[in-house]
Amino acid sequence: MASGPTVNIRRDVDDKFYRYRMPLLTTKIEGKGNGIKTVVPNMADVARALTRPPAYPTKFFGCELGAQTSFDEKNDRYIVNGAHDANRLRELLDGFIEKFVLCKSCKNPETDLVILKSGRHEEIIRDCKACGERTGVDMRHKLTTFILKNPPVKSKKDKKRNNAGTAAASVGGSNSPTHDTEDAEGADQIHDAAESDDELTRKIKAEAAELNPETAIVKEDWAADTSPEAVKQRMKALESSMAAVGMGDDDGSDEDVNSPYTQLGKWVEENRDDVESPKVFSVELYKKVQEFGIEKKHKTLLVLMQALFTEEATTEIKSYLVLFKKMVTSERHQKALLGGLERLVGLMQPSLIPAVPKLLMEFYQADILEEEVITQWGTHVSRKYVDKDTSKKVRKASEPFLKWLAEAEDDEDDE
Ligand SMILES: [Zn+2]
């Protein structure tokens, strides 16, 4: 087994208790002149930690650097032509992990690469053992050609899993509904979930306990590394590392009837009216969201904003502020919430248009929406969630609140 320093597989996770670690990639320059090359002596160990064939990350380096690669699997020799800095290769490895290892949905590295064939069409997906999602890789990346030519060898464990029927249609599945889920989630997902799954589990338990006064769950080992500040920092680190990935256009895709979002929306609409106490309903609702595994998704807020409220939103909102506070953990969550607000007042309950300032005020005072986010949103018409006219109308309605915000800030400055 390799000795030497190890790092978190997700280097953007600054958590020394993060369960998933790999050896720090090392390099050795050999040869000179035109024959100079970079050997990665511990590539086999790194790849083992990622449960990928060592040739994949090596080839990935080649694709990214436009360099020739060669591998001698028997002797564990993995080589990239040219002289390359170890830090550069580590950064590229982060990219490989992001694109070909981490579950796109929950960011857990325990995934299998599976090749789905449907006619002549081939697709490589990451099958997540942690959350069960099957998310596609970007088939435009050159490495995918290499992977299709050199498919991952199935371990005995995987075969067992498939035989047991847990992973549906690993090969040859055509028109499987899992495709749709992937489309529905789109690039939004890639920005989610800044924490390791251990932490996540702990956090969910603690959150459920907090939401539900009847349940007392011990929180002691949870307190260590999950201060809002630490979580915030991790979120920030993740977001900046994701910035390069870019956002897809998910217009319309959330209309998919099979998506957990649609199902959640239906469930909320069916159950919201015979609620004995909004607090109890909040807990039930949060559990439902967890069941769907979308408690950290931005899009969940988009759905809740639309499904939870009637034309009485200005009174209903108070009961759900705790829930929203739990779920809005980043700027992107805030934006999705605002998108949901646009749809609620712009499309579903037009009688609420005059109530926009009041609704914004509630979210603002509960520290769910931040001033900068509201201001940015209010001053930029967008067609992301509604048509342009509706977008304008909703922003126009928000003006009194924006004005109040600006003035409140001026007052502060004067003092
Ligand atoms: Zn997952």
Coordinates of C-alpha atoms and ligand atoms in Angstrom, one line a residue:
M1 CA 0.0 0.0 0.0
A2 CA 1.3 3.4 -0.8
S3 CA 2.6 5.6 2.0
G4 CA 3.1 9.3 1.7
P5 CA 0.8 12.2 2.0
T6 CA -2.9 11.9 1.2
V7 CA -5.5 14.5 0.4
N8 CA -9.3 14.6 0.2
I9 CA -10.5 13.3 -3.1
R10 CA -12.5 16.5 -3.2
R11 CA -9.8 19.0 -2.5
D12 CA -12.4 21.7 -2.2
V13 CA -13.7 20.0 0.9
D14 CA -11.7 21.4 3.8
D15 CA -12.6 18.7 6.3
K16 CA -10.0 16.6 7.8
F17 CA -12.7 14.0 8.7
Y18 CA -13.7 13.7 5.1
R19 CA -13.9 10.0 4.5
Y20 CA -12.7 9.8 0.9
R21 CA -9.0 10.3 0.6
M22 CA -6.4 9.5 -2.1
P23 CA -2.6 9.7 -2.2
L24 CA -1.3 13.0 -3.3
L25 CA -0.3 12.7 -6.9
T26 CA 3.4 12.8 -7.5
T27 CA 5.5 13.3 -10.6
K28 CA 8.9 12.5 -11.9
I29 CA 10.5 14.1 -14.9
E30 CA 12.5 11.7 -17.1
G31 CA 14.5 12.1 -20.3
K32 CA 15.3 15.4 -21.9
G33 CA 14.9 17.5 -25.0
N34 CA 12.2 16.2 -27.3
G35 CA 12.0 12.9 -25.3
I36 CA 11.2 14.6 -22.0
K37 CA 8.3 13.1 -20.2
T38 CA 6.4 13.2 -16.9
V39 CA 6.0 9.9 -15.1
V40 CA 3.3 9.6 -12.4
P41 CA 4.8 7.0 -10.1
N42 CA 1.7 6.6 -7.9
M43 CA -1.0 6.8 -10.5
A44 CA -2.1 3.2 -9.8
D45 CA -2.7 4.1 -6.1
V46 CA -4.4 7.3 -6.9
A47 CA -6.7 5.6 -9.4
R48 CA -7.4 2.8 -7.0
A49 CA -8.7 5.4 -4.5
L50 CA -10.9 6.7 -7.2
T51 CA -12.0 3.2 -8.4
R52 CA -11.1 4.1 -12.0
P53 CA -8.5 2.4 -14.2
P54 CA -5.2 4.3 -14.0
A55 CA -5.3 4.8 -17.7
Y56 CA -8.4 7.1 -17.5
P57 CA -6.8 9.9 -15.5
T58 CA -3.6 9.6 -17.4
K59 CA -5.4 9.8 -20.7
F60 CA -7.5 12.7 -19.3
F61 CA -4.2 14.6 -18.6
G62 CA -3.2 13.9 -22.2
C63 CA -6.6 15.3 -23.5
E64 CA -6.4 18.4 -21.4
L65 CA -2.7 19.1 -22.1
G66 CA -2.8 18.0 -25.8
A67 CA 0.0 15.6 -24.9
Q68 CA 0.7 12.0 -25.8
T69 CA 0.3 9.5 -23.1
S70 CA 1.5 6.0 -22.6
F71 CA 0.8 3.3 -20.0
D72 CA 2.4 0.0 -19.1
E73 CA -0.2 -1.4 -16.8
K74 CA 2.0 -4.5 -15.8
N75 CA 4.7 -2.3 -14.5
D76 CA 2.5 0.5 -13.2
R77 CA 4.1 3.1 -15.5
Y78 CA 1.9 6.0 -16.4
I79 CA 3.5 8.6 -18.6
V80 CA 2.5 12.0 -20.0
N81 CA 4.9 13.3 -22.7
G82 CA 6.5 16.7 -22.0
A83 CA 7.5 18.2 -18.6
H84 CA 4.5 19.0 -16.4
D85 CA 4.4 20.5 -13.0
A86 CA 2.9 18.3 -10.2
N87 CA 0.6 21.0 -9.1
R88 CA -0.8 21.4 -12.6
L89 CA -1.5 17.7 -12.9
R90 CA -3.2 17.8 -9.5
E91 CA -5.5 20.5 -10.7
L92 CA -6.2 18.5 -13.8
L93 CA -6.9 15.5 -11.6
D94 CA -9.5 17.6 -9.7
G95 CA -11.1 18.2 -13.1
F96 CA -11.1 14.5 -13.8
I97 CA -12.7 13.7 -10.5
E98 CA -15.3 16.3 -11.0
K99 CA -16.2 15.1 -14.5
F100 CA -15.8 11.4 -14.3
V101 CA -15.9 10.3 -10.6
L102 CA -18.1 12.4 -8.4
C103 CA -21.8 11.8 -8.5
K104 CA -23.2 14.9 -10.2
S105 CA -26.1 14.9 -7.8
C106 CA -24.6 14.4 -4.4
K107 CA -20.9 14.8 -5.1
N108 CA -20.0 11.5 -3.5
P109 CA -17.1 9.8 -5.1
E110 CA -18.4 6.3 -4.7
T111 CA -19.7 5.8 -8.2
D112 CA -19.3 3.2 -11.0
L113 CA -18.9 4.2 -14.6
V114 CA -21.5 2.4 -16.6
I115 CA -21.9 2.4 -20.3
L116 CA -25.5 2.6 -21.5
K117 CA -26.2 1.4 -25.0
S118 CA -29.3 2.1 -26.9
G119 CA -29.0 1.2 -30.5
R120 CA -25.9 2.9 -31.8
H121 CA -26.1 5.5 -29.1
E122 CA -23.7 5.1 -26.2
E123 CA -23.7 7.0 -23.0
I124 CA -21.4 6.9 -20.0
I125 CA -23.0 7.5 -16.7
R126 CA -21.9 7.6 -13.1
D127 CA -23.9 5.2 -11.0
C128 CA -23.9 6.6 -7.4
K129 CA -23.7 4.1 -4.6
A130 CA -24.4 6.8 -2.1
C131 CA -27.6 8.3 -3.4
G132 CA -28.6 6.0 -6.2
E133 CA -28.7 8.7 -8.8
R134 CA -27.3 7.9 -12.3
T135 CA -25.9 11.0 -13.8
G136 CA -24.3 11.3 -17.3
V137 CA -20.8 12.5 -18.1
D138 CA -20.2 15.2 -20.7
M139 CA -20.0 13.1 -23.9
R140 CA -18.3 15.9 -25.7
H141 CA -15.1 15.3 -23.6
K142 CA -12.5 13.5 -25.6
L143 CA -11.9 11.0 -22.8
T144 CA -15.3 9.5 -23.4
T145 CA -14.1 8.1 -26.7
F146 CA -11.2 6.4 -24.9
I147 CA -13.5 5.1 -22.2
L148 CA -15.9 3.6 -24.7
K149 CA -13.0 1.9 -26.4
N150 CA -11.6 0.7 -23.1
P151 CA -14.7 0.1 -20.9
P152 CA -14.3 -0.3 -17.2
V153 CA -13.9 -3.9 -16.1
K154 CA -16.7 -4.8 -13.8
S155 CA -15.7 -6.0 -10.4
K156 CA -17.4 -9.0 -8.8
K157 CA -19.1 -6.7 -6.4
D158 CA -20.7 -4.7 -9.3
K159 CA -21.9 -7.8 -11.0
K160 CA -23.5 -8.9 -7.8
R161 CA -25.2 -5.6 -7.5
N162 CA -26.5 -5.8 -11.0
N163 CA -27.7 -9.4 -10.6
A164 CA -29.6 -8.3 -7.5
G165 CA -31.4 -5.9 -9.7
T166 CA -30.3 -2.8 -7.8
A167 CA -28.8 -1.1 -10.8
A168 CA -31.4 -1.3 -13.5
A169 CA -30.3 -2.0 -17.1
S170 CA -26.6 -1.3 -16.9
V171 CA -26.2 -2.3 -20.5
G172 CA -28.8 -2.2 -23.2
G173 CA -31.4 -0.3 -21.4
S174 CA -33.3 1.8 -23.9
N175 CA -35.4 4.8 -23.1
S176 CA -35.0 4.1 -19.4
P177 CA -36.6 6.8 -17.3
T178 CA -33.3 7.5 -15.7
H179 CA -32.4 9.5 -18.8
D180 CA -35.2 11.9 -18.1
T181 CA -34.2 12.5 -14.5
E182 CA -30.7 13.4 -15.7
D183 CA -32.2 15.9 -18.1
A184 CA -34.5 17.3 -15.6
E185 CA -31.7 17.9 -13.1
G186 CA -29.4 19.5 -15.6
A187 CA -26.5 21.6 -14.7
D188 CA -28.2 23.0 -11.7
Q189 CA -27.2 20.1 -9.7
I190 CA -23.5 20.5 -10.2
H191 CA -23.5 23.4 -7.8
D192 CA -25.0 21.6 -4.9
A193 CA -23.9 19.9 -1.7
A194 CA -20.7 21.2 -0.3
E195 CA -20.4 18.7 2.4
S196 CA -19.2 15.2 2.6
D197 CA -21.9 12.6 3.1
D198 CA -21.0 11.8 6.6
E199 CA -21.5 15.3 7.5
L200 CA -24.6 15.5 5.5
T201 CA -26.1 12.6 7.3
R202 CA -25.3 14.1 10.6
K203 CA -26.6 17.4 9.5
I204 CA -29.9 16.0 8.2
K205 CA -30.4 14.3 11.5
A206 CA -29.7 17.4 13.5
E207 CA -31.9 19.5 11.2
A208 CA -34.8 17.0 11.5
A209 CA -34.4 17.1 15.3
E210 CA -34.4 20.9 15.3
L211 CA -37.5 21.0 13.1
N212 CA -39.3 18.4 15.1
P213 CA -39.6 19.3 18.8
E214 CA -40.7 15.8 19.6
T215 CA -37.5 14.1 18.4
A216 CA -34.4 14.6 20.4
I217 CA -31.4 13.4 18.4
V218 CA -27.9 13.7 20.0
K219 CA -26.0 16.3 18.1
E220 CA -22.7 16.3 19.9
D221 CA -20.3 15.0 17.2
W222 CA -22.1 17.2 14.7
A223 CA -21.0 20.4 16.2
A224 CA -17.4 20.0 15.3
D225 CA -17.0 21.2 11.8
T226 CA -20.3 22.4 10.7
S227 CA -20.5 25.9 12.0
P228 CA -22.4 28.1 9.6
E229 CA -19.1 29.8 8.8
A230 CA -17.3 26.6 8.0
V231 CA -20.2 25.4 5.9
K232 CA -20.4 28.8 4.1
Q233 CA -16.7 28.6 3.4
R234 CA -16.9 25.2 1.9
M235 CA -19.9 26.3 -0.2
K236 CA -17.9 29.2 -1.4
A237 CA -14.9 27.0 -2.3
L238 CA -17.1 24.6 -4.1
E239 CA -18.9 27.4 -6.0
S240 CA -15.7 29.0 -7.2
S241 CA -14.3 25.6 -8.3
M242 CA -17.5 25.0 -10.1
A243 CA -17.7 28.4 -11.8
A244 CA -15.7 27.0 -14.8
V245 CA -18.3 24.3 -15.4
G246 CA -21.0 26.8 -16.4
M247 CA -24.7 26.7 -16.0
G248 CA -26.9 24.8 -18.4
D249 CA -30.2 26.1 -19.5
D250 CA -32.9 24.1 -17.7
D251 CA -35.9 25.9 -19.1
G252 CA -38.9 23.7 -19.1
S253 CA -37.1 20.6 -18.0
D254 CA -38.7 20.7 -14.6
E255 CA -42.0 19.9 -16.2
D256 CA -40.9 16.3 -16.4
V257 CA -43.7 14.3 -14.7
N258 CA -41.2 11.7 -13.3
S259 CA -38.9 14.2 -11.7
P260 CA -38.8 14.3 -7.9
Y261 CA -39.6 18.0 -8.1
T262 CA -42.9 17.4 -9.9
Q263 CA -43.8 14.7 -7.5
L264 CA -42.9 16.9 -4.6
G265 CA -45.0 19.7 -6.0
K266 CA -48.0 17.4 -6.4
W267 CA -47.6 16.1 -2.9
V268 CA -47.5 19.5 -1.4
E269 CA -50.5 20.7 -3.3
E270 CA -52.4 17.7 -2.3
N271 CA -51.6 17.9 1.4
R272 CA -51.2 21.6 2.2
D273 CA -54.9 22.3 2.6
D274 CA -55.7 19.9 5.4
V275 CA -52.9 20.8 7.6
E276 CA -53.6 20.9 11.3
S277 CA -50.5 22.9 12.2
P278 CA -48.1 24.4 9.7
K279 CA -45.2 23.5 12.0
V280 CA -46.1 19.8 11.9
F281 CA -46.6 20.1 8.1
S282 CA -43.1 21.7 7.9
V283 CA -41.6 18.6 9.4
E284 CA -43.5 16.3 7.3
L285 CA -42.7 18.3 4.2
Y286 CA -39.0 18.3 5.1
K287 CA -39.1 14.6 5.5
K288 CA -40.7 14.2 2.1
V289 CA -38.1 16.4 0.5
Q290 CA -35.4 14.2 2.1
E291 CA -37.1 11.1 0.8
F292 CA -36.7 12.5 -2.6
G293 CA -33.1 13.3 -1.8
I294 CA -33.5 16.9 -2.9
E295 CA -33.2 18.8 0.4
K296 CA -30.1 20.6 -0.8
K297 CA -31.2 21.4 -4.3
H298 CA -32.0 24.9 -5.4
K299 CA -34.8 23.7 -7.6
T300 CA -36.6 22.4 -4.5
L301 CA -37.1 26.0 -3.4
L302 CA -38.5 26.9 -6.8
V303 CA -41.0 24.1 -6.4
L304 CA -41.9 24.9 -2.8
M305 CA -42.6 28.5 -3.6
Q306 CA -45.1 27.6 -6.2
A307 CA -46.7 24.6 -4.5
L308 CA -46.9 25.8 -0.9
F309 CA -48.7 29.1 -1.1
T310 CA -52.2 30.1 -2.0
E311 CA -53.5 33.6 -2.4
E312 CA -53.1 33.9 1.3
A313 CA -49.3 33.8 1.0
T314 CA -48.7 36.8 3.1
T315 CA -50.1 35.1 6.2
E316 CA -49.0 31.6 5.2
I317 CA -45.4 32.6 4.7
K318 CA -44.8 33.1 8.5
S319 CA -45.4 29.5 9.2
Y320 CA -42.8 28.3 6.7
L321 CA -39.9 30.7 7.4
V322 CA -38.2 28.1 9.6
L323 CA -38.3 25.6 6.8
F324 CA -37.0 28.0 4.2
K325 CA -34.3 29.1 6.5
K326 CA -33.2 25.5 6.7
M327 CA -33.1 25.0 3.0
V328 CA -31.7 28.3 1.7
T329 CA -28.0 27.8 2.2
S330 CA -26.4 29.7 -0.7
E331 CA -26.9 32.6 -3.1
R332 CA -28.1 30.1 -5.7
H333 CA -30.8 28.9 -3.3
Q334 CA -31.9 32.5 -2.8
K335 CA -32.1 33.0 -6.6
A336 CA -34.2 29.8 -7.0
L337 CA -36.5 31.0 -4.3
L338 CA -36.9 34.3 -6.0
G339 CA -37.5 32.5 -9.3
G340 CA -40.3 30.6 -7.5
L341 CA -41.7 33.8 -6.2
E342 CA -41.8 35.1 -9.7
R343 CA -43.8 32.1 -10.8
L344 CA -46.1 32.2 -7.8
V345 CA -47.1 35.8 -8.2
G346 CA -46.5 36.2 -11.9
L347 CA -48.2 33.0 -13.1
M348 CA -50.1 31.2 -10.4
Q349 CA -51.6 33.8 -8.1
P350 CA -51.6 37.1 -9.9
S351 CA -53.7 38.6 -7.0
L352 CA -50.4 38.4 -5.0
I353 CA -48.6 41.0 -7.2
P354 CA -49.2 43.8 -4.8
A355 CA -47.9 41.6 -2.0
V356 CA -44.5 41.2 -3.5
P357 CA -42.8 43.8 -1.2
K358 CA -44.4 42.2 1.9
L359 CA -43.2 38.7 0.9
L360 CA -39.7 40.0 0.2
M361 CA -39.7 41.8 3.5
E362 CA -40.6 38.5 5.3
F363 CA -37.8 36.6 3.7
Y364 CA -35.4 39.5 4.2
Q365 CA -36.2 39.9 7.9
A366 CA -35.9 36.2 8.5
D367 CA -32.3 36.4 7.0
I368 CA -33.4 34.1 4.2
L369 CA -32.8 36.6 1.4
E370 CA -29.9 38.9 1.5
E371 CA -30.0 42.5 0.5
E372 CA -27.4 42.1 -2.4
V373 CA -29.2 39.2 -3.8
I374 CA -32.6 40.9 -3.7
T375 CA -31.2 44.1 -5.2
Q376 CA -29.4 42.2 -8.0
W377 CA -32.5 40.2 -8.7
G378 CA -34.8 43.3 -8.6
T379 CA -32.7 45.3 -11.1
H380 CA -32.2 42.6 -13.7
V381 CA -35.1 41.4 -15.8
S382 CA -34.6 37.7 -16.6
R383 CA -36.4 35.1 -18.6
K384 CA -35.0 32.2 -16.6
Y385 CA -38.2 31.4 -14.8
V386 CA -41.0 33.4 -16.4
D387 CA -41.5 35.3 -19.6
K388 CA -40.0 38.7 -20.0
D389 CA -43.2 40.7 -19.4
T390 CA -44.0 38.8 -16.2
S391 CA -40.5 39.2 -15.0
K392 CA -40.8 43.0 -15.5
K393 CA -44.1 43.1 -13.8
V394 CA -42.9 41.3 -10.7
R395 CA -39.8 43.5 -10.5
K396 CA -41.9 46.6 -10.9
A397 CA -44.0 45.4 -8.0
S398 CA -41.0 44.9 -5.9
E399 CA -39.8 48.5 -6.3
P400 CA -41.1 49.8 -3.0
F401 CA -39.2 47.2 -1.2
L402 CA -36.0 47.8 -3.2
K403 CA -36.3 51.5 -2.5
W404 CA -36.8 50.8 1.2
L405 CA -33.7 48.6 1.2
A406 CA -31.6 51.3 -0.5
E407 CA -32.8 53.9 1.9
A408 CA -32.2 51.7 4.9
E409 CA -28.7 51.3 3.8
D410 CA -28.2 55.0 3.3
D411 CA -29.4 55.6 6.9
E412 CA -26.9 53.1 8.1
D413 CA -24.1 54.8 6.2
D414 CA -25.1 58.2 7.7
E415 CA -24.7 56.8 11.2
Ligands
ZN1 ZN -25.0 10.5 -5.6

